[in-house]
CSV table of C-alpha atoms in Angstrom, one decimal:
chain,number,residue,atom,x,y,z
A,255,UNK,CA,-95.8,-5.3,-49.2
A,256,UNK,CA,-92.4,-6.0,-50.0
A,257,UNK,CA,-90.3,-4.6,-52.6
A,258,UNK,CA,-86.6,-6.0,-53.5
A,259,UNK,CA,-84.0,-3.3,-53.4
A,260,UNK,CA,-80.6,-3.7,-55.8
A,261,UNK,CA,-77.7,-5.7,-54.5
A,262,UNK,CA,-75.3,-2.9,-52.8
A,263,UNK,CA,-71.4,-3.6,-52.2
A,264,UNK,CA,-70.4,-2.5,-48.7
A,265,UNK,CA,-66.7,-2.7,-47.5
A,266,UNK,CA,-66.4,-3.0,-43.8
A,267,UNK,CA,-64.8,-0.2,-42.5
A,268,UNK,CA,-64.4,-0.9,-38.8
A,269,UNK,CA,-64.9,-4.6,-37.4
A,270,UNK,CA,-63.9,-2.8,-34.1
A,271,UNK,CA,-66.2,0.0,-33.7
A,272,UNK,CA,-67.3,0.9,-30.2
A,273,UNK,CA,-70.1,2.6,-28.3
A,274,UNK,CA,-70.1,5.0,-25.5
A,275,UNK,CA,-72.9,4.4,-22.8
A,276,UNK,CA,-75.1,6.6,-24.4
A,277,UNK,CA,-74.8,5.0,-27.7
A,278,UNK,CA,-75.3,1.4,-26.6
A,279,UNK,CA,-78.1,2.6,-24.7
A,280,UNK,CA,-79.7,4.1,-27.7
A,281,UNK,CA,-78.8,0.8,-29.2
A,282,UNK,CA,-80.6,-1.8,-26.9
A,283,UNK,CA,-82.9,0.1,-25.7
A,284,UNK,CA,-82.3,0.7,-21.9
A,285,UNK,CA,-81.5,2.7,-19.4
A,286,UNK,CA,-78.2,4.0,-18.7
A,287,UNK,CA,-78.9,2.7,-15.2
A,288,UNK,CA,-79.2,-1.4,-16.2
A,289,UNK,CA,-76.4,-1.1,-18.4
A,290,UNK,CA,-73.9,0.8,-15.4
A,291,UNK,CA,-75.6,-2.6,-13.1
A,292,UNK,CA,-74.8,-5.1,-15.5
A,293,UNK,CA,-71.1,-3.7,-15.6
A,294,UNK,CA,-71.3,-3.6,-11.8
A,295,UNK,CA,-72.8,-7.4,-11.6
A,296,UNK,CA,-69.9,-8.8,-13.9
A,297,UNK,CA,-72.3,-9.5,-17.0
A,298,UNK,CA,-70.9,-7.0,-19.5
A,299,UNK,CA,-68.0,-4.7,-19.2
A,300,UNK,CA,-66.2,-1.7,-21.0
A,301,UNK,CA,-63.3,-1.9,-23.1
A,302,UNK,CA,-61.0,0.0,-20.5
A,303,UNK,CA,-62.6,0.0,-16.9
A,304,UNK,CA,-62.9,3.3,-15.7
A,305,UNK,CA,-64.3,5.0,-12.5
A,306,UNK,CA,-65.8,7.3,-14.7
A,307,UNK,CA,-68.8,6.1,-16.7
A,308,UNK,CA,-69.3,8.6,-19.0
A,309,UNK,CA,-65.8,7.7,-20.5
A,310,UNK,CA,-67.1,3.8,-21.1
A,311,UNK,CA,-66.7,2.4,-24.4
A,312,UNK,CA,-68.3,-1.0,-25.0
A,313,UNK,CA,-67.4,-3.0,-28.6
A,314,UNK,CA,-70.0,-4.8,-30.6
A,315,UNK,CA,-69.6,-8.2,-28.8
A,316,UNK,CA,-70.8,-6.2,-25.5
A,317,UNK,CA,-74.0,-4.7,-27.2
A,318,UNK,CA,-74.8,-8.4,-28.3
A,319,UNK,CA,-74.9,-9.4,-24.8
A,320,UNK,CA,-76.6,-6.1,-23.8
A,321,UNK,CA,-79.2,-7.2,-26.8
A,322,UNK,CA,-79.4,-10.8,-25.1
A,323,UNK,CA,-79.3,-10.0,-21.2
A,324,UNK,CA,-82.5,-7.5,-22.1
A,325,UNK,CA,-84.6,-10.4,-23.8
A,326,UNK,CA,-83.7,-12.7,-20.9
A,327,UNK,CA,-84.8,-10.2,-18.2
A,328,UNK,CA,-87.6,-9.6,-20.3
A,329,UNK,CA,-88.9,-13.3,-21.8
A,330,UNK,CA,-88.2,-15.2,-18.4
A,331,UNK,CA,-88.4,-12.3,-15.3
A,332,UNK,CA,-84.9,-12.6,-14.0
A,333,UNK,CA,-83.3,-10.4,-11.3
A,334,UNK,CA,-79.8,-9.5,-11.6
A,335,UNK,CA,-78.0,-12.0,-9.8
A,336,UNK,CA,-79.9,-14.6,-11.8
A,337,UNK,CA,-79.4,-12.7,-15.3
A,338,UNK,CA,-75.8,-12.9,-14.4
A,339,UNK,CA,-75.4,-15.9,-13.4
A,340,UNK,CA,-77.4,-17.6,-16.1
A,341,UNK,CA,-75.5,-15.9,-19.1
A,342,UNK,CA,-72.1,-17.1,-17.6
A,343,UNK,CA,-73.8,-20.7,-17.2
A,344,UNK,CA,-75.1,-20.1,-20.8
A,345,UNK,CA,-71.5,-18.8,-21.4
A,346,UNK,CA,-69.8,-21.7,-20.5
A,347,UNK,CA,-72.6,-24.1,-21.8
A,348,UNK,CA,-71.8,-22.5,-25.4
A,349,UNK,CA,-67.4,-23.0,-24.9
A,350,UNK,CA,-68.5,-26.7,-24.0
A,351,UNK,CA,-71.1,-27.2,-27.2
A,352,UNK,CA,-67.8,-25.6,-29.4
A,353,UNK,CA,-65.4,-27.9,-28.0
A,354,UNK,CA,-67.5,-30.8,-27.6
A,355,UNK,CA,-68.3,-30.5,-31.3
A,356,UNK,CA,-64.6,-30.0,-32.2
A,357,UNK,CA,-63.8,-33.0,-29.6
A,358,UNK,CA,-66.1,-35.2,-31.7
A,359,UNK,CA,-65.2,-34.2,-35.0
A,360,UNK,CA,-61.4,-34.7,-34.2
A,361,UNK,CA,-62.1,-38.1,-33.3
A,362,UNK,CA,-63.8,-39.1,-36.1
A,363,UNK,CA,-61.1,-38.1,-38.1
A,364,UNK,CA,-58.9,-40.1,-36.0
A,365,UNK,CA,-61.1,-43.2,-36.0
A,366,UNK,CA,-62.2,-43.3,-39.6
A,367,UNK,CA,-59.7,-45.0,-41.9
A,368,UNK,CA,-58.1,-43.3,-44.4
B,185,UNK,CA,-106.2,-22.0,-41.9
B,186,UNK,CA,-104.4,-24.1,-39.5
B,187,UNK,CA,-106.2,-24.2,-35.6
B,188,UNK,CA,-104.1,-23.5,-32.8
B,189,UNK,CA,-104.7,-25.8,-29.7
B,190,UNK,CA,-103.3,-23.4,-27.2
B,191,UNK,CA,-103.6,-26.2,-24.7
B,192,UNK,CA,-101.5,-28.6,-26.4
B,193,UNK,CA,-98.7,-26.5,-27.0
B,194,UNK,CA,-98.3,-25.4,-23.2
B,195,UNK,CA,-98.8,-29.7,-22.4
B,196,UNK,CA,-102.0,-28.7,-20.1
B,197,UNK,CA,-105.5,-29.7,-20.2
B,198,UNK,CA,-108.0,-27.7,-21.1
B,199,UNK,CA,-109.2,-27.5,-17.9
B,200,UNK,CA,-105.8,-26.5,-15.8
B,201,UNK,CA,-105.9,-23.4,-13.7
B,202,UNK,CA,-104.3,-20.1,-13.8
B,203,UNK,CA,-101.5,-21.6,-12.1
B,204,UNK,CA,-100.7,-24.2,-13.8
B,205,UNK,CA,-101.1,-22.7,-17.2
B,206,UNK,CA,-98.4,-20.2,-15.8
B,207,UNK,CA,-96.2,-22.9,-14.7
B,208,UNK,CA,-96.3,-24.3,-18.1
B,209,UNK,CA,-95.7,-21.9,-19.7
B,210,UNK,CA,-92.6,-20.7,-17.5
B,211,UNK,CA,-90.8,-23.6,-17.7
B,212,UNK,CA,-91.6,-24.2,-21.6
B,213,UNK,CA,-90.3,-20.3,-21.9
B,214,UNK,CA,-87.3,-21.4,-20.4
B,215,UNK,CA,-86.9,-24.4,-22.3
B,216,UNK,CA,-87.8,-23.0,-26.0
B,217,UNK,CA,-85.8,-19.4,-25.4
B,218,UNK,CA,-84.2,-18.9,-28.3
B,219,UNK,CA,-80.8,-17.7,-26.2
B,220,UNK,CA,-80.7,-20.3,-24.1
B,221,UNK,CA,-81.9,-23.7,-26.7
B,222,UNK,CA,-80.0,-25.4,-29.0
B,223,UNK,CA,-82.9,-27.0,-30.3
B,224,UNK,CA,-84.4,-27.2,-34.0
B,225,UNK,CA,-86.6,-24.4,-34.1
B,226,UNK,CA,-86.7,-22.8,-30.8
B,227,UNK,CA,-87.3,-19.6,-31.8
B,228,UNK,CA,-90.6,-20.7,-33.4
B,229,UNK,CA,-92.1,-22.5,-30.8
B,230,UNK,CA,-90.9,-20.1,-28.3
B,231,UNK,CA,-93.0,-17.8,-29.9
B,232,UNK,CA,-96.2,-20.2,-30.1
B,233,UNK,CA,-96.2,-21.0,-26.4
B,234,UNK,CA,-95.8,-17.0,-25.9
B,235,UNK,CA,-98.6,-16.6,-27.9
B,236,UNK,CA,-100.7,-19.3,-26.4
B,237,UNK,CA,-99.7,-17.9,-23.1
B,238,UNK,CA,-101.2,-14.7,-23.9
B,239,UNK,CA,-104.6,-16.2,-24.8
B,240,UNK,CA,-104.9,-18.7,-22.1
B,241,UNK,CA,-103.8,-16.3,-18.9
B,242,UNK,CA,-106.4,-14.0,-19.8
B,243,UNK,CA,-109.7,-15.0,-18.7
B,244,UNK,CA,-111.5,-13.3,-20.9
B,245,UNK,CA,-109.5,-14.5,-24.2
B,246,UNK,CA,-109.3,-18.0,-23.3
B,247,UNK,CA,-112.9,-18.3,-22.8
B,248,UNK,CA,-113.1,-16.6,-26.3
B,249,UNK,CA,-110.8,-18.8,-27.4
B,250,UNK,CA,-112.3,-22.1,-25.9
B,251,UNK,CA,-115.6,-21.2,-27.6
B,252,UNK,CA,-114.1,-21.4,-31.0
B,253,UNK,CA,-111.9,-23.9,-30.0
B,254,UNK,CA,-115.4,-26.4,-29.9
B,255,UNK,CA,-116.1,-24.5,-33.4
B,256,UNK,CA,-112.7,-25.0,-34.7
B,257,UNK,CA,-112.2,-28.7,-34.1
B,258,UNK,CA,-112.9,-29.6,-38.1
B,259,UNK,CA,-110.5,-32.9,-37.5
B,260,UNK,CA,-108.9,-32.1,-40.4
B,261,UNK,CA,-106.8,-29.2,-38.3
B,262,UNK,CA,-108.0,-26.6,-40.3
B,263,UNK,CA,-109.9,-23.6,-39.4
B,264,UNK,CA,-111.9,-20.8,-40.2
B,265,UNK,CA,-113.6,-18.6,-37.7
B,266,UNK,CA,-117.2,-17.9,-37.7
B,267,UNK,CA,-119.3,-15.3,-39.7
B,268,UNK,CA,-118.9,-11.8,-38.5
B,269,UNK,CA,-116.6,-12.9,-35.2
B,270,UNK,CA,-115.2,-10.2,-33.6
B,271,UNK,CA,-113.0,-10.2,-30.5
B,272,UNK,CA,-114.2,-8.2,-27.4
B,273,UNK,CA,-111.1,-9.0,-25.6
B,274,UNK,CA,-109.4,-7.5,-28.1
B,275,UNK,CA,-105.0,-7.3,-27.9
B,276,UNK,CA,-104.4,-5.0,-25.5
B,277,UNK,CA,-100.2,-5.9,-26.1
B,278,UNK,CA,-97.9,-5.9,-23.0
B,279,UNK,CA,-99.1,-7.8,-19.6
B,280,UNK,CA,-96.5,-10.6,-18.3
B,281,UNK,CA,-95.0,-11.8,-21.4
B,282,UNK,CA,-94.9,-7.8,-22.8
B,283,UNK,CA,-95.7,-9.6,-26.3
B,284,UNK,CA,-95.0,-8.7,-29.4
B,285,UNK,CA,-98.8,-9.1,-31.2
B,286,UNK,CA,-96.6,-8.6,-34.3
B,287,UNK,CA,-95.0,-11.9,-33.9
B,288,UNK,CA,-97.9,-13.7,-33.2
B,289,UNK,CA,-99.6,-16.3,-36.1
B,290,UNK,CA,-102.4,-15.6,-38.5
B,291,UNK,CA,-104.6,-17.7,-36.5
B,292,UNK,CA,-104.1,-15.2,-33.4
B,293,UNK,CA,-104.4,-12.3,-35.6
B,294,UNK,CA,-108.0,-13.6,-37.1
B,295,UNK,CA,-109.5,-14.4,-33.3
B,296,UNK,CA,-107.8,-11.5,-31.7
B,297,UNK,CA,-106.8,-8.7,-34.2
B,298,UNK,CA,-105.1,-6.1,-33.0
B,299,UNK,CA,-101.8,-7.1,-33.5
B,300,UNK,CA,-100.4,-6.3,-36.9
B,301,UNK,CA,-103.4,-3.5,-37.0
B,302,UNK,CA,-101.5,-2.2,-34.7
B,303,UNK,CA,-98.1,-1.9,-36.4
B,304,UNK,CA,-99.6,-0.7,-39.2
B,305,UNK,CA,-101.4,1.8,-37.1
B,306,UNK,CA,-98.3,3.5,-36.6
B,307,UNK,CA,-99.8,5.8,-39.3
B,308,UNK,CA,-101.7,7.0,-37.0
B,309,UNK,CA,-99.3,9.2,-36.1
B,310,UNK,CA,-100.7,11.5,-38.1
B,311,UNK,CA,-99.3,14.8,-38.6
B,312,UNK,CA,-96.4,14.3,-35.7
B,313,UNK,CA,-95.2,11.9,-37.5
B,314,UNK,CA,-93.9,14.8,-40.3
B,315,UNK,CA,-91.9,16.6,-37.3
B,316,UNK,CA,-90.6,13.0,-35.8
B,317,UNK,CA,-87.3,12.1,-35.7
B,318,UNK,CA,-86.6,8.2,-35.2
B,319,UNK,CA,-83.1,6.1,-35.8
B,320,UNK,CA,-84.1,3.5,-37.9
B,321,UNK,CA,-83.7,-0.1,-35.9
B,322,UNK,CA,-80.8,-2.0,-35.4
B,323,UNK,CA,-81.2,-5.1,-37.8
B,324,UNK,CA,-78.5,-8.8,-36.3
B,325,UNK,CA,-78.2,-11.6,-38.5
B,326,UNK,CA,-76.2,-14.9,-38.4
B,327,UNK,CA,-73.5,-15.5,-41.4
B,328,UNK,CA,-72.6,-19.1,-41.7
B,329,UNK,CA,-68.7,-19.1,-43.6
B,330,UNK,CA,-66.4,-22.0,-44.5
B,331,UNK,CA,-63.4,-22.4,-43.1
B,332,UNK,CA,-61.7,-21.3,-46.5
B,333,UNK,CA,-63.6,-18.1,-46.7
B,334,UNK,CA,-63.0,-17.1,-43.0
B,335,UNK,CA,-59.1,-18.1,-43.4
B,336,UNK,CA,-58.9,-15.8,-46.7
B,337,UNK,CA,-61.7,-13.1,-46.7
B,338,UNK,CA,-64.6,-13.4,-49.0
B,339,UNK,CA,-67.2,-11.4,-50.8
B,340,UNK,CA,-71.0,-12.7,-49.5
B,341,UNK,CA,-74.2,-11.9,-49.8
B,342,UNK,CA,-76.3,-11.0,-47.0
B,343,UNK,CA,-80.3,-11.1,-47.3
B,344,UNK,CA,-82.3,-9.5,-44.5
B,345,UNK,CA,-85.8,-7.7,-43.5
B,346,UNK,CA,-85.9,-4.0,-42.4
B,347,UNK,CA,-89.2,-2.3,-41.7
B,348,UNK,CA,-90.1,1.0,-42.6
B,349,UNK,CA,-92.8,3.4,-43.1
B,350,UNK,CA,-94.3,3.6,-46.7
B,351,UNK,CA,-95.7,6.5,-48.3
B,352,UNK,CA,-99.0,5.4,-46.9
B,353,UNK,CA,-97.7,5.8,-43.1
B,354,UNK,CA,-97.7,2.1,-43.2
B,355,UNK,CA,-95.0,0.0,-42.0
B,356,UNK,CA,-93.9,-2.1,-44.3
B,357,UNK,CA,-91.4,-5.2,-44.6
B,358,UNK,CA,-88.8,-4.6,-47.4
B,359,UNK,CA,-85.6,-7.6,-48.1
B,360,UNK,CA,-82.7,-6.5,-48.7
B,361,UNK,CA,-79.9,-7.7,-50.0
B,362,UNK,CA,-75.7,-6.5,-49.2
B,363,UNK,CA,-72.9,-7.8,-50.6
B,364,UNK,CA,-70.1,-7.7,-47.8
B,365,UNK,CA,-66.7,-7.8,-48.2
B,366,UNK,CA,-65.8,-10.0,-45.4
B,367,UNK,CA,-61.9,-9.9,-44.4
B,368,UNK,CA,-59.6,-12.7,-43.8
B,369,UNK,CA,-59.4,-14.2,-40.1
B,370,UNK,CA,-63.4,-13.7,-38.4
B,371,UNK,CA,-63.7,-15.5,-35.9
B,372,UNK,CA,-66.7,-17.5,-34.8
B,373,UNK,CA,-68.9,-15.5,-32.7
B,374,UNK,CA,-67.2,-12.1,-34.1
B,375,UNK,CA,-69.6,-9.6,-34.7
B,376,UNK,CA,-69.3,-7.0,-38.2
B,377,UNK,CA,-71.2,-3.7,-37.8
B,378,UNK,CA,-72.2,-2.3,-40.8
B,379,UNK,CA,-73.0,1.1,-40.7
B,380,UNK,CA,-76.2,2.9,-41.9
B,381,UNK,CA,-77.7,-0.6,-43.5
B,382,UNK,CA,-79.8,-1.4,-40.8
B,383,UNK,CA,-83.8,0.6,-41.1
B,384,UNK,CA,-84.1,3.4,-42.4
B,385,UNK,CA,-84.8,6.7,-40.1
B,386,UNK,CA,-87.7,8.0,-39.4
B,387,UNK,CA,-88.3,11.6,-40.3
B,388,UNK,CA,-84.7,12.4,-41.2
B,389,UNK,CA,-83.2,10.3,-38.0
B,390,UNK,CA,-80.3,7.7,-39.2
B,391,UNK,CA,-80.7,4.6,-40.3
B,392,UNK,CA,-79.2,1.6,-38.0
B,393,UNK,CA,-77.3,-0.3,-38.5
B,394,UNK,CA,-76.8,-4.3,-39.7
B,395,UNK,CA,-75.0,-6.1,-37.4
B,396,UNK,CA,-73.5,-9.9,-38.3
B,397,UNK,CA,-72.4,-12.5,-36.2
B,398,UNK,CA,-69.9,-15.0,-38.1
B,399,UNK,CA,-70.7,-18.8,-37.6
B,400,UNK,CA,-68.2,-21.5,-38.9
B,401,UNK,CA,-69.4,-24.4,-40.8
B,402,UNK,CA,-67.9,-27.5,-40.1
B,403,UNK,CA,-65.1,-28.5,-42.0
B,404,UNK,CA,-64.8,-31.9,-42.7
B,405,UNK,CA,-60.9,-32.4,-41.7
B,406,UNK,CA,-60.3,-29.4,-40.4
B,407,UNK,CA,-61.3,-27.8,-37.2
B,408,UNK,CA,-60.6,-24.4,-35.3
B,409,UNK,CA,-59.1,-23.6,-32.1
B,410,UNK,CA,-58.7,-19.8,-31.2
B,411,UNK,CA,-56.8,-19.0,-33.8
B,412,UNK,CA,-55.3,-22.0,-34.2
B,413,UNK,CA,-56.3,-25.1,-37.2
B,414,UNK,CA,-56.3,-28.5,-36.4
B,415,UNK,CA,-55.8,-31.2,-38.9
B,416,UNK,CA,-55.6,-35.0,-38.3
B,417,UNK,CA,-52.6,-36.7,-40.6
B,418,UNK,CA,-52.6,-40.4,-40.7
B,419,UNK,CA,-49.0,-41.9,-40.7
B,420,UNK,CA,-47.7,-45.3,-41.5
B,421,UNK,CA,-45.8,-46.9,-38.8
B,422,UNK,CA,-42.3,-46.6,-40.5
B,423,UNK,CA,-42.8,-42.9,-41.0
B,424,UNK,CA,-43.6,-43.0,-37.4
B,425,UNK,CA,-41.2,-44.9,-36.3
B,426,UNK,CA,-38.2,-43.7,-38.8
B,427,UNK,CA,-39.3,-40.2,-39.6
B,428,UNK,CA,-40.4,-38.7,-42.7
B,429,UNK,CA,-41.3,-35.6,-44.9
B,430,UNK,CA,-44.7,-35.7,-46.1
B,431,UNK,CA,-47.0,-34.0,-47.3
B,432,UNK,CA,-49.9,-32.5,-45.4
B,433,UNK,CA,-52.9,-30.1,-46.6
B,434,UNK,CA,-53.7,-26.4,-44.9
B,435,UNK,CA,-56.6,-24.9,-45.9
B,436,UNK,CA,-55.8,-23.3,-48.7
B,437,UNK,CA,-53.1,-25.7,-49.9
B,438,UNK,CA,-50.4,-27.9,-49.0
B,439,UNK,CA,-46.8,-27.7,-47.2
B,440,UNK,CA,-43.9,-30.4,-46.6
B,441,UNK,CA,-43.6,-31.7,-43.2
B,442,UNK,CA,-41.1,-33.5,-41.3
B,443,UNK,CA,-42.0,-36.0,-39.1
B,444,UNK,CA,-39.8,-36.7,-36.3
B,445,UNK,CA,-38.2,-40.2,-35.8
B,446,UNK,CA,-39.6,-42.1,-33.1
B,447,UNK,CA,-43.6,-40.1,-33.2
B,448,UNK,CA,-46.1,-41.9,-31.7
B,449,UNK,CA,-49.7,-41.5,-32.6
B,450,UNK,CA,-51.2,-38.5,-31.2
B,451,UNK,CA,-48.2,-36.6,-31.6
B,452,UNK,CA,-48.5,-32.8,-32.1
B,453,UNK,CA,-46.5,-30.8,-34.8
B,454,UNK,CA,-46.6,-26.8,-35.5
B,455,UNK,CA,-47.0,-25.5,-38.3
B,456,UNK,CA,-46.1,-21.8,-37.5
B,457,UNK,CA,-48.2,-19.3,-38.9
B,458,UNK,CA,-50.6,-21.4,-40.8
B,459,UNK,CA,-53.8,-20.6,-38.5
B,460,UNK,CA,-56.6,-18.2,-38.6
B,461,UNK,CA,-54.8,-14.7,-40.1
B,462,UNK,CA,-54.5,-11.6,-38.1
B,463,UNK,CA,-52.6,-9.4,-36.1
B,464,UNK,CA,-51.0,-12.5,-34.0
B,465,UNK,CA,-51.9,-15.4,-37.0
B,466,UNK,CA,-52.1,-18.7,-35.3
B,467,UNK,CA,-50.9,-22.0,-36.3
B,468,UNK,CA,-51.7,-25.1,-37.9
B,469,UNK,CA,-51.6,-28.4,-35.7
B,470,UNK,CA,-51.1,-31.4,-37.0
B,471,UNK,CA,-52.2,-34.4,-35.0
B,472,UNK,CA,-50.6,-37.7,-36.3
B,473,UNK,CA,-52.1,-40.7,-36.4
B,474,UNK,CA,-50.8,-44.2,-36.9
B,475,UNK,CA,-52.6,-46.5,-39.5
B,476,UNK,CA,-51.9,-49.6,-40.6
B,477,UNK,CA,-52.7,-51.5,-44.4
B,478,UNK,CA,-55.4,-53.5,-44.5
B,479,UNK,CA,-53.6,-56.4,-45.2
B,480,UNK,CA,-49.7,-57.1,-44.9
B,481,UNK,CA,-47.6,-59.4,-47.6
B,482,UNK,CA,-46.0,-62.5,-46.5
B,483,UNK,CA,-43.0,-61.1,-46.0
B,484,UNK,CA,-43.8,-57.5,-44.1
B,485,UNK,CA,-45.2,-60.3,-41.4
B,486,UNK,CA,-41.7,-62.1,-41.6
B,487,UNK,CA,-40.3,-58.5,-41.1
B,488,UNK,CA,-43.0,-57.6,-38.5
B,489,UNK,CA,-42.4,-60.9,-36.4
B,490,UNK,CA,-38.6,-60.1,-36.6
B,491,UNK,CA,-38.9,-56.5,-35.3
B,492,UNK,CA,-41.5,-57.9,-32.6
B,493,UNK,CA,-38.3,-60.2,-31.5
B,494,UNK,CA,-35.6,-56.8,-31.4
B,495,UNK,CA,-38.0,-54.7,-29.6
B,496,UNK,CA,-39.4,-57.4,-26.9
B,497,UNK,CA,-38.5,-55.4,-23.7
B,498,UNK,CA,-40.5,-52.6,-24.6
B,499,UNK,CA,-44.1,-52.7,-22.9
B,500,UNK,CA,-46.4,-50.0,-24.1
B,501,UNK,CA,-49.3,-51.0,-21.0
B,502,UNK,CA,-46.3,-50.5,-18.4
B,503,UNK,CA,-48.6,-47.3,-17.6
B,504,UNK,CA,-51.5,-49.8,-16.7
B,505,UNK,CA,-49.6,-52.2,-14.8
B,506,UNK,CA,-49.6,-55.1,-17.1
């Protein structure tokens, strides 16, 4: 059953919200615990590092790799070392797909006549 | 109905053990995951080798399965299972792959069941669910802009699925649609929370939120950098050679620009503050590049052969030895 709702304006009122570790736990779905050893392995980290977790604020572009280190542990049983290493990999894969595209599209524009 | 051949999509033959049907599946998981490929539709057949996964590591279901599988095979690759079939494997949900039944195909649901019965059995509930408090779920989307709405803001809309319970207890799929004011200078890869537009709560919890991620689409001259735009200008030789203001296009319209006497092709010029907006704006690069006419007169040759003669010392290959 679906049912179509009214178009709705929304103005975005912060593009730089952030969460405390409670709040991206909530979000993704995890223990406080993976989250404090993801920060500890390197794979995600808080705005402002701090001793203190409980003072940890994390912006959206950390709860997407939160999101996306939890489906890889999930979908393809990694450990932590692995997880960590394979989302820098997959890190650095993604800058080299950006500036690969760019690379080729620049030179097309510089081979094509005008 | 469309059949399913399990074994096909994991690349195994029907007879393969345990262990290789594992194997398969592992290194397809890896290969289809929709985080880690690039490739056209990942995400769906990352979800048909979970699924067939599900079947054929179970003993129990894949020799269900394989039964109908010698029913199913029609030829024309359709399917329909037999009078009154019921499942005793059942979906039990979870196990190695901790599937989803919910994503699973119509063909899993007919052989299996269980799966979408069981979303929908979240009525079930019953009576706790008056005095349960949920969030509603977080809902991320992709937004693909052009370059000229990124570099200026732009109103889009935004369709997406939320799920939430009905009157019945059921949950339902619903679309909906935003229309987000997005402002000048996202990035690729920035993210946009929107609060309280995700799925509704449950029981009075909040509803969660929508969450974008902003893609570019690519431009056909121009192309991003950080925050910077770069642009490739082709140049005659004389404005190359004896410098020249022309004009060159930003995104959203054009400026003068000097070239400097003596550029060679390749050169880089700064446009201050013509990137991406924001708090530090970037700038716009302009690349030159040298073209020639297709065809010179009779007397540009004469000219050409005569500058050849005044600048005969200069080697361009001295770089290469030659």
């Amino acid at each position: 059953m679906t049912r179509h709702d009214k178009s709705l304006t929304v103005e975005l009122s912060d593009t730089a919200g952030t969460f405390s570790l409670h709040e991206i736990c909530e979000r993704g779905g995890c223990h406080a615990e993976f989250v404090i050893k993801l920060v500890n392995y390197g794979v995600i980290a808080p705005v402002e590092e701090t001793t203190e977790s409980r003072q940890w604020q994390f912006d959206l572009q950390t709860l997407a790799r939160l999101r996306k280190a939890m489906r890889l542990q999930r979908d393809l049983k990694m450990n932590l070392p692995g997880l960590a290493m394979s989302l820098e990999l997959l890190d650095e894969v993604q800058d080299m797909r950006r500036e690969l595209d760019r690379l080729h599209r620049q030179l097309e524009q510089f081979m094509e006549k005008p | 109905m469309d059949f399913k051949d399990y074994y096909a999509v994991l690349g195994v033959s029907e007879s393969a053990s345990p262990e290789e049907i594992k194997k398969a599946y592992r290194k397809l998981a890896r290969k289809y995951h929709p985080d880690v490929s690039k490739e056209e539709k990942a995400d769906e057949k990352f979800k048909d080798v979970g699924e067939a996964y599900e079947v054929l590591k179970d003993p129990e279901k894949r020799a269900e399965y394989d039964q109908l599988r010698k029913y199913g095979a029609k030829g024309d690759g359709s399917f329909d299972p037999p009078p009154g079939w019921q499942s005793a494997s059942g979906f039990g949900g979870g196990g190695y792959t901790e599937a989803d039944a919910r994503q699973f195909s119509d063909f899993f649901e007919e052989i299996f069941g269980g799966g979408r019965g069981a979303a929908e059995g979240f009525g079930g509930f019953g009576g706790r669910r008056q005095s349960m408090r949920m969030r509603g779920e977080d809902v991320h989307s992709r937004l693909a802009l052009f370059l000229e709405e990124a570099y200026q803001g732009c109103d889009k809309q935004v369709s997406f699925n939320v799920q939430e319970v009905n009157d019945q207890g059921q949950l339902v799929q619903r679309r909906k649609t935003l229309n987000v004011k997005i402002p000048a200078g996202m990035k690729e890869g920035q993210h946009i929370r929107l609060k309280g537009q995700g799925a509704p709560g449950i029981g009075g919890g909040d509803a969660g939120d929508l969450f974008i991620e902003v893609e570019y689409a690519p431009h056909p001259h121009f192309t991003v950098e950080g925050q910077d735009i770069l642009v490739t200008v082709p140049v005659t030789p004389w404005e190359a050679a004896l410098g020249a203001t022309i004009t060159v296009p930003t995104v959203t319209s054009k400026v003068s620009l000097k070239v400097p006497k003596g550029s060679s092709g390749g050169r880089k010029l700064r446009l201050r503050g013509k990137g991406l907006p924001g708090k530090h704006p970037g700038d716009q690069i302009v690349v030159l590049q040298i073209v020639m006419p297709d065809r010179h007169s009779e007397k540009a040759e004469e000219l050409y052969k005569e500058l050849a003669e005044e600048e005969k010392q200069f080697n361009p290959r001295s770089k290469l030895h030659v």
